[in-house]
């Protein structure tokens, strides 16, 4: 059974996929929080610029961003980016656009009265954000952020195109080595099944978190 | 320092034109097909028959949670094991349509669920047949509810069409990759290609907002405009 | 105004001075050229039809909205929504909202202690102790650890009152505090407010509760169309209104059928 021979490689591939999408998600959350804050700014110019940023990456396919970072940035800086770094940056940029939408939605879901009530007790603007707005908004943001993680995890499969050996590339390499074998189809089905199970589990988790958030209503 | 010069792109404008045409063709076809299949699958998911519903759920969850590249590899490399050999274009179109159908199903399902039961009852009470009921009462409301998400999914299809270069389809991303590897003017190539995608997606946004205003007399939000 | 029964007739500087204040959103004028004073210890009730800018007026006093002309002076300080000292001003003004605006992610107790700790710099121990005093005052000591979603509307509003009281403000403003409540819980909230009045709190109350205005109010201001139509003792306004519009309003409220 070829699966047993290759199971170690598959597990390693899955680990790399989870790792790169997790790193990219953290970066995306960081950038996305800043962009999302900008999108709720009082100043029209900041709202517009951050809106264009989000809309830009929403309109550029992951594969294009990936090629741009891998080939273009290397050309520009003269530094040879590893496939890992290039893929992480590309996934983070794409994810940050989605995260900015999540952050904006979360901040806007907090009723105006919450800010007013806090202000009326004499809190400073930053205290209102820190103690009243964000603690509530983060709970609203977590379920859709889980969705962003699933998207990032799926998109990380595109890193295989520039030769980064994560789960998909691992599958393709195994397939090469067993070419002609009946395992060729099997290995693709196994890879697909792993993705489906992992993503399904994560999505369920997100749905459970959403149900737990009922105190807001 | 890199010297940015769009002049290097001029020799490749002809092939770019074809690439845009291919991107448009596969995106429009996949959108059209996935809307039809999406409505049908939404009805399957809301069916009265338990096993039919289960099939619908399985389809949506499996396809939605699988990267489109993997789906494409399954069709492109996997189907030949069963003696089914599809061309690159048909493989790509199948993968894109199957993927989009899963998302369209969810969009239309929530659309159907948002139409209140009273609508069905009121129309039946007036003696409408099932066809009339869906044609005149239910589908227009579903369309209205799903309208904004529909635009997002169309953008999703255009984004997804970039993966079709793996199935050797000469679309815009393939053009960028190929042209770049010939002239090494990656910056210019990505600038032009990126611009094409940006314009395509924002056109979808703007048309959606404008059409929404005409059809529903209200704006559907989208884009920073 | 200086002849309220039970109050000594010492005319001091008013705690709140409102001088020809105008508020507008763009071209739409919300209220125009409003002037009146509130003395310390007074309970002033503002009544009038919906949409006449009463709530907006309270928000202006707290600097949650800016004003276009005129002057609001609270304890000698000019209220300016955009100035830095608005924070120090808001500490001294408690505000009760129609929709309570309790913080849903905090327990009732935490709702009350947050501002004393973060704004006044009190220790958790002191803030907790004082909060429990406030809970006794609003008769909710058994509900202190509940989350807002577990409380009834009336209980939520009483927590909101405790939250405002915890800052020990020199003026309490109530923005239609009973309008969002079920009829059976209105009485509890009004009883607490009446007690506060008896304790000598200075209160500015926007309400539709004419009974409360009559019994508890020292003064009643009738607003309509963005201006003050009449200003005087509640019994006077309710029994012999001078203005025709006051008459119509009082009739419509007291005899809704």
mmCIF file of C-alpha atoms in Angstrom, chain C residues 46-131:
data_model
loop_
_atom_site.group_PDB
_atom_site.id
_atom_site.type_symbol
_atom_site.label_atom_id
_atom_site.label_comp_id
_atom_site.label_asym_id
_atom_site.label_seq_id
_atom_site.Cartn_x
_atom_site.Cartn_y
_atom_site.Cartn_z
ATOM 1 C CA UNK C 46 -38.634 68.598 29.868
ATOM 2 C CA UNK C 47 -41.778 67.489 28.061
ATOM 3 C CA UNK C 48 -43.135 67.885 24.576
ATOM 4 C CA UNK C 49 -44.104 65.985 21.431
ATOM 5 C CA UNK C 50 -41.614 63.519 19.941
ATOM 6 C CA UNK C 51 -39.008 64.859 17.558
ATOM 7 C CA UNK C 52 -38.758 68.331 19.070
ATOM 8 C CA UNK C 53 -35.073 68.071 19.921
ATOM 9 C CA UNK C 54 -35.361 67.262 23.644
ATOM 10 C CA UNK C 55 -33.001 64.282 23.447
ATOM 11 C CA UNK C 56 -30.606 66.142 21.186
ATOM 12 C CA UNK C 57 -30.538 68.915 23.747
ATOM 13 C CA UNK C 58 -29.385 66.555 26.522
ATOM 14 C CA UNK C 59 -26.703 65.206 24.225
ATOM 15 C CA UNK C 60 -25.486 68.751 23.609
ATOM 16 C CA UNK C 61 -25.154 69.375 27.341
ATOM 17 C CA UNK C 62 -22.927 66.290 27.542
ATOM 18 C CA UNK C 63 -20.899 67.317 24.498
ATOM 19 C CA UNK C 64 -21.986 64.260 22.524
ATOM 20 C CA UNK C 65 -23.258 66.741 19.937
ATOM 21 C CA UNK C 66 -21.864 70.186 19.160
ATOM 22 C CA UNK C 67 -23.972 73.342 19.085
ATOM 23 C CA UNK C 68 -24.041 75.952 16.339
ATOM 24 C CA UNK C 69 -24.537 79.086 18.423
ATOM 25 C CA UNK C 70 -25.129 80.175 21.993
ATOM 26 C CA UNK C 71 -23.491 78.933 25.155
ATOM 27 C CA UNK C 72 -23.924 76.074 27.610
ATOM 28 C CA UNK C 73 -22.163 76.651 30.944
ATOM 29 C CA UNK C 74 -21.965 73.820 33.478
ATOM 30 C CA UNK C 75 -20.534 74.625 36.920
ATOM 31 C CA UNK C 76 -18.723 77.598 35.451
ATOM 32 C CA UNK C 77 -17.188 75.641 32.525
ATOM 33 C CA UNK C 78 -18.251 76.220 28.947
ATOM 34 C CA UNK C 79 -19.351 73.000 27.261
ATOM 35 C CA UNK C 80 -17.476 72.538 24.023
ATOM 36 C CA UNK C 81 -17.864 69.161 22.310
ATOM 37 C CA UNK C 82 -14.481 69.494 20.619
ATOM 38 C CA UNK C 83 -12.365 70.726 23.526
ATOM 39 C CA UNK C 84 -10.114 68.540 25.665
ATOM 40 C CA UNK C 85 -11.805 69.425 28.938
ATOM 41 C CA UNK C 86 -15.057 67.803 27.828
ATOM 42 C CA UNK C 87 -13.881 64.610 29.552
ATOM 43 C CA UNK C 88 -13.559 66.324 32.948
ATOM 44 C CA UNK C 89 -16.999 67.806 32.389
ATOM 45 C CA UNK C 90 -18.622 64.481 31.535
ATOM 46 C CA UNK C 91 -17.341 62.990 34.804
ATOM 47 C CA UNK C 92 -19.625 65.426 36.605
ATOM 48 C CA UNK C 93 -22.690 64.735 34.463
ATOM 49 C CA UNK C 94 -24.415 61.356 34.620
ATOM 50 C CA UNK C 95 -26.490 60.295 31.658
ATOM 51 C CA UNK C 96 -29.246 57.691 31.432
ATOM 52 C CA UNK C 97 -30.221 56.594 27.934
ATOM 53 C CA UNK C 98 -33.550 55.448 26.583
ATOM 54 C CA UNK C 99 -32.008 52.139 25.441
ATOM 55 C CA UNK C 100 -29.881 51.702 28.590
ATOM 56 C CA UNK C 101 -26.686 51.160 26.542
ATOM 57 C CA UNK C 102 -25.270 48.745 29.073
ATOM 58 C CA UNK C 103 -22.028 47.084 27.952
ATOM 59 C CA UNK C 104 -23.109 43.553 26.953
ATOM 60 C CA UNK C 105 -19.674 41.992 27.458
ATOM 61 C CA UNK C 106 -19.474 43.052 31.117
ATOM 62 C CA UNK C 107 -21.498 41.958 34.154
ATOM 63 C CA UNK C 108 -23.803 44.455 35.850
ATOM 64 C CA UNK C 109 -21.153 45.019 38.518
ATOM 65 C CA UNK C 110 -18.394 45.552 35.945
ATOM 66 C CA UNK C 111 -20.652 47.945 34.063
ATOM 67 C CA UNK C 112 -20.821 50.074 37.191
ATOM 68 C CA UNK C 113 -17.163 49.814 38.283
ATOM 69 C CA UNK C 114 -15.449 50.338 34.927
ATOM 70 C CA UNK C 115 -15.599 54.134 34.779
ATOM 71 C CA UNK C 116 -14.772 54.721 38.483
ATOM 72 C CA UNK C 117 -11.682 52.554 38.016
ATOM 73 C CA UNK C 118 -10.541 53.834 34.641
ATOM 74 C CA UNK C 119 -11.695 57.445 34.823
ATOM 75 C CA UNK C 120 -11.505 58.259 38.539
ATOM 76 C CA UNK C 121 -8.600 55.859 39.168
ATOM 77 C CA UNK C 122 -10.314 54.084 42.066
ATOM 78 C CA UNK C 123 -8.988 50.721 43.251
ATOM 79 C CA UNK C 124 -11.049 47.653 42.362
ATOM 80 C CA UNK C 125 -11.878 47.124 46.028
ATOM 81 C CA UNK C 126 -13.191 50.631 46.559
ATOM 82 C CA UNK C 127 -15.037 50.616 43.231
ATOM 83 C CA UNK C 128 -16.658 47.268 44.079
ATOM 84 C CA UNK C 129 -17.737 48.474 47.501
ATOM 85 C CA UNK C 130 -19.199 51.685 46.174
ATOM 86 C CA UNK C 131 -20.873 49.821 43.325
#
